PDB file of C-alpha atoms in Angstrom:
ATOM      1  CA  MET D   1     185.066  97.921 171.822  1.00 48.00           C
ATOM      2  CA  ASP D   2     185.142  99.105 168.221  1.00 51.00           C
ATOM      3  CA  GLU D   3     181.679 100.529 168.652  1.00 50.00           C
ATOM      4  CA  LEU D   4     182.745 102.438 171.769  1.00 49.00           C
ATOM      5  CA  ASP D   5     185.834 103.706 170.043  1.00 54.00           C
ATOM      6  CA  ALA D   6     183.822 104.923 167.089  1.00 51.00           C
ATOM      7  CA  THR D   7     181.369 106.689 169.359  1.00 52.00           C
ATOM      8  CA  GLY D   8     184.183 108.268 171.301  1.00 51.00           C
ATOM      9  CA  LEU D   9     185.828 109.542 168.123  1.00 49.00           C
ATOM     10  CA  HIS D  10     182.511 110.950 166.961  1.00 52.00           C
ATOM     11  CA  ASP D  11     182.026 112.786 170.246  1.00 53.00           C
ATOM     12  CA  GLU D  12     185.556 114.223 170.082  1.00 54.00           C
ATOM     13  CA  ALA D  13     185.106 115.392 166.460  1.00 51.00           C
ATOM     14  CA  THR D  14     181.889 117.308 167.079  1.00 55.00           C
ATOM     15  CA  PRO D  15     183.451 120.267 168.984  1.00 64.00           C
ATOM     16  CA  VAL D  16     186.019 120.741 166.193  1.00 65.00           C
ATOM     17  CA  TRP D  17     183.328 121.411 163.624  1.00 65.00           C
ATOM     18  CA  ALA D  18     181.519 123.709 166.016  1.00 66.00           C
ATOM     19  CA  VAL D  19     184.685 125.739 166.563  1.00 65.00           C
ATOM     20  CA  PHE D  20     185.283 125.836 162.804  1.00 64.00           C
ATOM     21  CA  GLY D  21     181.743 127.096 162.269  1.00 68.00           C
ATOM     22  CA  ASP D  22     182.191 129.817 164.877  1.00 68.00           C
ATOM     23  CA  LEU D  23     185.488 130.819 163.270  1.00 72.00           C
ATOM     24  CA  MET D  24     183.927 131.091 159.832  1.00 72.00           C
ATOM     25  CA  ALA D  25     181.027 133.098 161.245  1.00 73.00           C
ATOM     26  CA  GLY D  26     183.501 135.450 162.911  1.00 73.00           C
ATOM     27  CA  LEU D  27     185.497 135.831 159.691  1.00 75.00           C
ATOM     28  CA  LEU D  28     182.320 136.518 157.743  1.00 74.00           C
ATOM     29  CA  GLY D  29     181.276 139.150 160.271  1.00 75.00           C
ATOM     30  CA  ALA D  30     184.693 140.806 160.089  1.00 76.00           C
ATOM     31  CA  PHE D  31     184.539 140.785 156.281  1.00 76.00           C
ATOM     32  CA  VAL D  32     181.084 142.387 156.319  1.00 77.00           C
ATOM     33  CA  LEU D  33     182.311 145.024 158.777  1.00 81.00           C
ATOM     34  CA  ILE D  34     185.347 145.827 156.604  1.00 84.00           C
ATOM     35  CA  LEU D  35     183.114 145.999 153.528  1.00 78.00           C
ATOM     36  CA  VAL D  36     180.703 148.400 155.250  1.00 79.00           C
ATOM     37  CA  CYS D  37     183.604 150.608 156.387  1.00 80.00           C
ATOM     38  CA  ALA D  38     185.105 150.603 152.884  1.00 79.00           C
ATOM     39  CA  LEU D  39     181.762 151.550 151.340  1.00 79.00           C
ATOM     40  CA  GLY D  40     181.343 154.320 153.903  1.00 79.00           C
ATOM     41  CA  ILE D  41     184.794 155.732 153.129  1.00 82.00           C
ATOM     42  CA  GLN D  42     184.130 155.517 149.403  1.00 80.00           C
ATOM     43  CA  PHE D  43     180.805 157.325 149.819  1.00 75.00           C
ATOM     44  CA  ASP D  44     182.443 160.043 151.931  1.00 77.00           C
ATOM     45  CA  LEU D  45     185.192 160.537 149.343  1.00 78.00           C
ATOM     46  CA  ALA D  46     182.622 160.717 146.561  1.00 77.00           C
ATOM     47  CA  GLU D  47     180.652 163.365 148.475  1.00 77.00           C
ATOM     48  CA  ARG D  48     183.818 165.393 149.090  1.00 78.00           C
ATOM     49  CA  LEU D  49     184.738 165.152 145.416  1.00 77.00           C
ATOM     50  CA  ARG D  50     181.283 166.328 144.377  1.00 78.00           C
ATOM     51  CA  ALA D  51     181.432 169.233 146.830  1.00 74.00           C
ATOM     52  CA  GLU D  52     184.919 170.231 145.652  1.00 76.00           C
ATOM     53  CA  THR D  53     183.850 170.015 142.010  1.00 73.00           C
ATOM     54  CA  ALA D  54     180.786 172.158 142.699  1.00 68.00           C
ATOM     55  CA  ARG D  55     182.912 174.727 144.565  1.00 63.00           C
ATOM     56  CA  ALA D  56     185.455 174.888 141.730  1.00 66.00           C
ATOM     57  CA  GLN D  57     182.675 175.331 139.167  1.00 71.00           C
ATOM     58  CA  ALA D  58     181.072 178.105 141.236  1.00 62.00           C
ATOM     59  CA  GLU D  59     184.405 179.930 141.553  1.00 64.00           C
ATOM     60  CA  ALA D  60     185.023 179.592 137.806  1.00 69.00           C
ATOM     61  CA  GLN D  61     181.567 181.016 137.081  1.00 73.00           C
ATOM     62  CA  GLN D  62     182.190 183.928 139.444  1.00 73.00           C
ATOM     63  CA  ARG D  63     185.531 184.712 137.792  1.00 74.00           C
ATOM     64  CA  GLN D  64     183.895 184.596 134.378  1.00 81.00           C
ATOM     65  CA  ALA D  65     181.089 186.889 135.539  1.00 78.00           C
ATOM     66  CA  LEU D  66     183.628 189.344 136.987  1.00 83.00           C
ATOM     67  CA  GLU D  67     185.618 189.305 133.742  1.00 84.00           C
ATOM     68  CA  GLN D  68     182.454 190.106 131.802  1.00 84.00           C
ATOM     69  CA  ALA D  69     181.506 192.902 134.212  1.00 81.00           C
ATOM     70  CA  LEU D  70     184.946 194.506 133.859  1.00 85.00           C
ATOM     71  CA  ALA D  71     185.520 193.706 130.186  1.00 86.00           C
ATOM     72  CA  GLY D  72     186.117 197.322 129.174  1.00 86.00           C
ATOM     73  CA  PRO D  73     188.868 198.247 131.675  1.00 86.00           C
ATOM     74  CA  LEU D  74     190.442 194.805 131.234  1.00 88.00           C
ATOM     75  CA  ALA D  75     190.606 195.166 127.458  1.00 88.00           C
ATOM     76  CA  ALA D  76     192.148 198.625 127.834  1.00 86.00           C
ATOM     77  CA  GLY D  77     194.830 197.214 130.138  1.00 86.00           C
ATOM     78  CA  ARG D  78     193.909 199.622 132.937  1.00 88.00           C
ATOM     79  CA  ILE D  79     193.330 196.843 135.455  1.00 92.00           C
ATOM     80  CA  THR D  80     194.397 193.226 135.901  1.00 92.00           C
ATOM     81  CA  LEU D  81     192.307 190.300 137.098  1.00 90.00           C
ATOM     82  CA  ASP D  82     194.080 187.389 138.748  1.00 90.00           C
ATOM     83  CA  ASN D  83     192.102 184.653 140.507  1.00 86.00           C
ATOM     84  CA  GLY D  84     189.256 187.037 141.266  1.00 87.00           C
ATOM     85  CA  ARG D  85     191.517 189.868 142.516  1.00 92.00           C
ATOM     86  CA  ILE D  86     191.353 193.182 140.645  1.00 94.00           C
ATOM     87  CA  GLY D  87     194.719 194.924 140.516  1.00 95.00           C
ATOM     88  CA  ILE D  88     195.377 198.610 139.803  1.00 94.00           C
ATOM     89  CA  SER D  89     198.834 200.120 139.531  1.00 91.00           C
ATOM     90  CA  GLY D  90     199.550 202.582 142.323  1.00 88.00           C
ATOM     91  CA  SER D  91     201.120 205.031 139.882  1.00 89.00           C
ATOM     92  CA  LEU D  92     197.849 205.175 137.940  1.00 92.00           C
ATOM     93  CA  LEU D  93     195.911 206.134 141.062  1.00 95.00           C
ATOM     94  CA  PHE D  94     198.381 208.194 143.097  1.00 94.00           C
ATOM     95  CA  ALA D  95     201.500 210.276 142.776  1.00 90.00           C
ATOM     96  CA  PHE D  96     204.570 209.087 144.669  1.00 85.00           C
ATOM     97  CA  ASN D  97     204.114 209.244 148.465  1.00 87.00           C
ATOM     98  CA  SER D  98     200.601 210.650 148.009  1.00 90.00           C
ATOM     99  CA  ALA D  99     197.129 209.376 148.885  1.00 92.00           C
ATOM    100  CA  GLU D 100     195.323 211.931 146.709  1.00 93.00           C
ATOM    101  CA  LEU D 101     193.702 210.486 143.609  1.00 95.00           C
ATOM    102  CA  GLN D 102     195.022 211.582 140.239  1.00 95.00           C
ATOM    103  CA  PRO D 103     192.447 212.517 137.555  1.00 95.00           C
ATOM    104  CA  GLU D 104     193.109 209.344 135.569  1.00 94.00           C
ATOM    105  CA  GLY D 105     192.674 207.245 138.691  1.00 94.00           C
ATOM    106  CA  ARG D 106     189.410 208.933 139.575  1.00 95.00           C
ATOM    107  CA  GLN D 107     188.132 208.359 136.048  1.00 94.00           C
ATOM    108  CA  LEU D 108     189.041 204.679 136.283  1.00 95.00           C
ATOM    109  CA  LEU D 109     187.238 204.214 139.595  1.00 96.00           C
ATOM    110  CA  HIS D 110     184.210 205.967 138.105  1.00 95.00           C
ATOM    111  CA  SER D 111     184.141 203.362 135.304  1.00 93.00           C
ATOM    112  CA  LEU D 112     184.502 200.491 137.788  1.00 94.00           C
ATOM    113  CA  ALA D 113     181.884 201.551 140.343  1.00 95.00           C
ATOM    114  CA  ALA D 114     178.680 200.638 138.469  1.00 94.00           C
ATOM    115  CA  PRO D 115     179.710 197.137 137.281  1.00 93.00           C
ATOM    116  CA  LEU D 116     181.209 196.344 140.684  1.00 94.00           C
ATOM    117  CA  ALA D 117     178.067 197.471 142.517  1.00 95.00           C
ATOM    118  CA  ALA D 118     175.885 195.325 140.250  1.00 93.00           C
ATOM    119  CA  TYR D 119     178.195 192.311 140.637  1.00 92.00           C
ATOM    120  CA  LEU D 120     178.257 192.591 144.431  1.00 94.00           C
ATOM    121  CA  GLN D 121     174.494 193.039 144.721  1.00 93.00           C
ATOM    122  CA  ALA D 122     173.747 190.043 142.485  1.00 91.00           C
ATOM    123  CA  ARG D 123     175.905 187.759 144.674  1.00 90.00           C
ATOM    124  CA  ASP D 124     175.378 189.412 148.060  1.00 93.00           C
ATOM    125  CA  GLN D 125     179.132 189.928 148.433  1.00 94.00           C
ATOM    126  CA  VAL D 126     181.357 192.712 149.744  1.00 97.00           C
ATOM    127  CA  LEU D 127     184.459 194.273 148.210  1.00 97.00           C
ATOM    128  CA  MET D 128     187.763 194.348 150.082  1.00 97.00           C
ATOM    129  CA  VAL D 129     189.968 197.235 148.942  1.00 98.00           C
ATOM    130  CA  SER D 130     193.618 196.574 149.881  1.00 97.00           C
ATOM    131  CA  GLY D 131     196.513 199.040 149.772  1.00 97.00           C
ATOM    132  CA  PHE D 132     200.145 197.957 149.229  1.00 96.00           C
ATOM    133  CA  THR D 133     203.460 199.826 149.001  1.00 95.00           C
ATOM    134  CA  ASP D 134     207.066 199.007 148.172  1.00 94.00           C
ATOM    135  CA  ASP D 135     209.608 198.610 150.983  1.00 93.00           C
ATOM    136  CA  ARG D 136     211.205 202.056 150.782  1.00 91.00           C
ATOM    137  CA  ALA D 137     210.752 204.219 153.865  1.00 87.00           C
ATOM    138  CA  VAL D 138     208.241 207.041 153.601  1.00 83.00           C
ATOM    139  CA  ARG D 139     209.779 210.503 153.525  1.00 72.00           C
ATOM    140  CA  ALA D 140     208.215 212.685 156.166  1.00 63.00           C
ATOM    141  CA  GLY D 141     207.150 216.222 155.386  1.00 62.00           C
ATOM    142  CA  LYS D 142     204.279 218.292 154.069  1.00 61.00           C
ATOM    143  CA  GLN D 143     204.173 216.338 150.813  1.00 61.00           C
ATOM    144  CA  ALA D 144     204.115 212.983 152.618  1.00 61.00           C
ATOM    145  CA  PRO D 145     202.373 213.305 155.975  1.00 80.00           C
ATOM    146  CA  PHE D 146     202.508 209.589 156.759  1.00 89.00           C
ATOM    147  CA  ALA D 147     204.352 207.895 159.595  1.00 89.00           C
ATOM    148  CA  ASP D 148     205.209 204.765 157.593  1.00 92.00           C
ATOM    149  CA  ASN D 149     204.142 202.519 154.727  1.00 94.00           C
ATOM    150  CA  TRP D 150     201.328 201.045 156.806  1.00 95.00           C
ATOM    151  CA  GLU D 151     199.719 204.454 157.164  1.00 95.00           C
ATOM    152  CA  LEU D 152     200.282 205.295 153.495  1.00 94.00           C
ATOM    153  CA  SER D 153     198.732 202.042 152.282  1.00 96.00           C
ATOM    154  CA  ALA D 154     195.805 202.459 154.691  1.00 96.00           C
ATOM    155  CA  GLN D 155     195.075 205.987 153.504  1.00 96.00           C
ATOM    156  CA  ARG D 156     195.249 204.961 149.856  1.00 96.00           C
ATOM    157  CA  ALA D 157     192.851 202.071 150.469  1.00 97.00           C
ATOM    158  CA  LEU D 158     190.488 204.457 152.293  1.00 97.00           C
ATOM    159  CA  THR D 159     190.685 206.969 149.450  1.00 97.00           C
ATOM    160  CA  VAL D 160     189.704 204.323 146.893  1.00 97.00           C
ATOM    161  CA  THR D 161     186.956 203.003 149.181  1.00 98.00           C
ATOM    162  CA  ARG D 162     185.442 206.442 149.731  1.00 97.00           C
ATOM    163  CA  THR D 163     185.626 207.228 146.017  1.00 97.00           C
ATOM    164  CA  LEU D 164     183.794 204.011 145.114  1.00 97.00           C
ATOM    165  CA  ILE D 165     181.104 204.861 147.678  1.00 98.00           C
ATOM    166  CA  ALA D 166     180.788 208.361 146.218  1.00 97.00           C
ATOM    167  CA  GLU D 167     180.423 206.774 142.769  1.00 96.00           C
ATOM    168  CA  GLY D 168     177.525 204.550 143.863  1.00 96.00           C
ATOM    169  CA  VAL D 169     178.908 201.437 145.550  1.00 97.00           C
ATOM    170  CA  PRO D 170     176.896 200.947 148.790  1.00 97.00           C
ATOM    171  CA  SER D 171     178.972 201.677 151.880  1.00 96.00           C
ATOM    172  CA  SER D 172     177.800 198.355 153.363  1.00 96.00           C
ATOM    173  CA  ALA D 173     179.357 196.508 150.420  1.00 96.00           C
ATOM    174  CA  VAL D 174     182.952 197.778 150.596  1.00 97.00           C
ATOM    175  CA  PHE D 175     185.705 198.008 153.216  1.00 97.00           C
ATOM    176  CA  ALA D 176     189.400 198.928 153.316  1.00 97.00           C
ATOM    177  CA  ALA D 177     192.489 196.983 154.403  1.00 97.00           C
ATOM    178  CA  ALA D 178     196.174 197.958 154.631  1.00 97.00           C
ATOM    179  CA  PHE D 179     199.178 195.695 154.033  1.00 97.00           C
ATOM    180  CA  GLY D 180     202.036 198.199 153.839  1.00 95.00           C
ATOM    181  CA  ALA D 181     205.105 196.651 152.232  1.00 95.00           C
ATOM    182  CA  GLU D 182     203.972 193.131 153.108  1.00 94.00           C
ATOM    183  CA  GLN D 183     202.956 190.632 150.439  1.00 93.00           C
ATOM    184  CA  PRO D 184     205.003 192.022 147.516  1.00 95.00           C
ATOM    185  CA  VAL D 185     204.295 190.602 144.071  1.00 94.00           C
ATOM    186  CA  ALA D 186     207.784 191.421 142.741  1.00 95.00           C
ATOM    187  CA  SER D 187     211.283 192.099 143.997  1.00 95.00           C
ATOM    188  CA  ASN D 188     211.924 195.447 145.677  1.00 94.00           C
ATOM    189  CA  ASP D 189     215.523 195.419 144.411  1.00 94.00           C
ATOM    190  CA  ASP D 190     214.749 197.397 141.261  1.00 94.00           C
ATOM    191  CA  ALA D 191     212.441 200.197 140.130  1.00 93.00           C
ATOM    192  CA  ALA D 192     210.249 197.939 137.984  1.00 93.00           C
ATOM    193  CA  GLY D 193     209.583 195.575 140.861  1.00 94.00           C
ATOM    194  CA  ARG D 194     208.855 198.375 143.313  1.00 93.00           C
ATOM    195  CA  ALA D 195     206.387 199.885 140.841  1.00 92.00           C
ATOM    196  CA  GLN D 196     204.492 196.573 140.739  1.00 93.00           C
ATOM    197  CA  ASN D 197     204.376 196.408 144.526  1.00 94.00           C
ATOM    198  CA  ARG D 198     202.852 199.900 144.792  1.00 94.00           C
ATOM    199  CA  ARG D 199     199.301 198.888 144.006  1.00 95.00           C
ATOM    200  CA  VAL D 200     195.681 198.701 145.107  1.00 97.00           C
ATOM    201  CA  GLU D 201     193.760 195.441 144.882  1.00 97.00           C
ATOM    202  CA  MET D 202     190.023 194.845 145.093  1.00 96.00           C
ATOM    203  CA  ALA D 203     188.551 191.424 145.782  1.00 95.00           C
ATOM    204  CA  PRO D 204     184.877 190.399 146.114  1.00 94.00           C
ATOM    205  CA  THR D 205     184.450 188.246 149.227  1.00 93.00           C
ATOM    206  CA  PRO D 206     181.487 186.519 150.923  1.00 92.00           C
ATOM    207  CA  ARG D 207     179.485 188.826 153.147  1.00 88.00           C
ATOM    208  CA  PRO D 208     180.040 188.022 156.857  1.00 82.00           C
ATOM    209  CA  ARG D 209     176.975 186.437 158.412  1.00 74.00           C
ATOM    210  CA  ARG D 210     175.594 187.686 161.689  1.00 66.00           C
ATOM    211  CA  GLU D 211     175.498 184.178 163.159  1.00 55.00           C
ATOM    212  CA  ALA D 212     179.202 183.677 162.408  1.00 47.00           C
ATOM    213  CA  ALA D 213     180.087 187.075 163.856  1.00 47.00           C
ATOM    214  CA  ALA D 214     178.096 186.360 167.011  1.00 50.00           C
ATOM    215  CA  SER D 215     179.770 182.999 167.551  1.00 52.00           C
ATOM    216  CA  ALA D 216     183.218 184.578 167.026  1.00 50.00           C
ATOM    217  CA  VAL D 217     182.717 186.979 169.962  1.00 47.00           C
ATOM    218  CA  ALA D 218     180.863 184.561 172.238  1.00 52.00           C
ATOM    219  CA  PRO D 219     182.781 183.699 175.473  1.00 53.00           C
TER     220      PRO D 219
END
């Protein structure tokens, strides 16, 4: 009887250990899966960090190269350079409500054309020339033949673009954009702020690729 009882207990205990073994195997598998996922996430984050670091270094090098290319006008205070955007006061380039270049403005663009052309060619980039105005309405008339600030800013950007092309910047490496009174950099409530908002900016940008342009218009 004791022998039968012992055998019976042994037979009942065997499935318990088997279940325990299966449970441990399942836990080990889950742990390995979690570990693999964690390593994958860590690797992905490391790759993103490396890519972001490389991008930041490339942008810093480009800004430094642009500063060196425009060292003369920057030192003279005739232009500003903020995060890769070249700023020129509108009053330096144009008279009030006019899109005709003043002599000083033409001279400045002449000094900028050669270093900008070399910079753009070395990096296969294009230059976006943007026109901005303050928020005051344009006065119509012979001295200001513009419908609104959009038209005035567009014509000023075109004037600068055409002048740069005439001074040697390839026409394929420059284009114009108009922003009117949008995107002010100062308050339009006083004369000083409005003077800052009347400006032209130039920014080197990556050249659009034909593949990207084709995919953008594909149905």
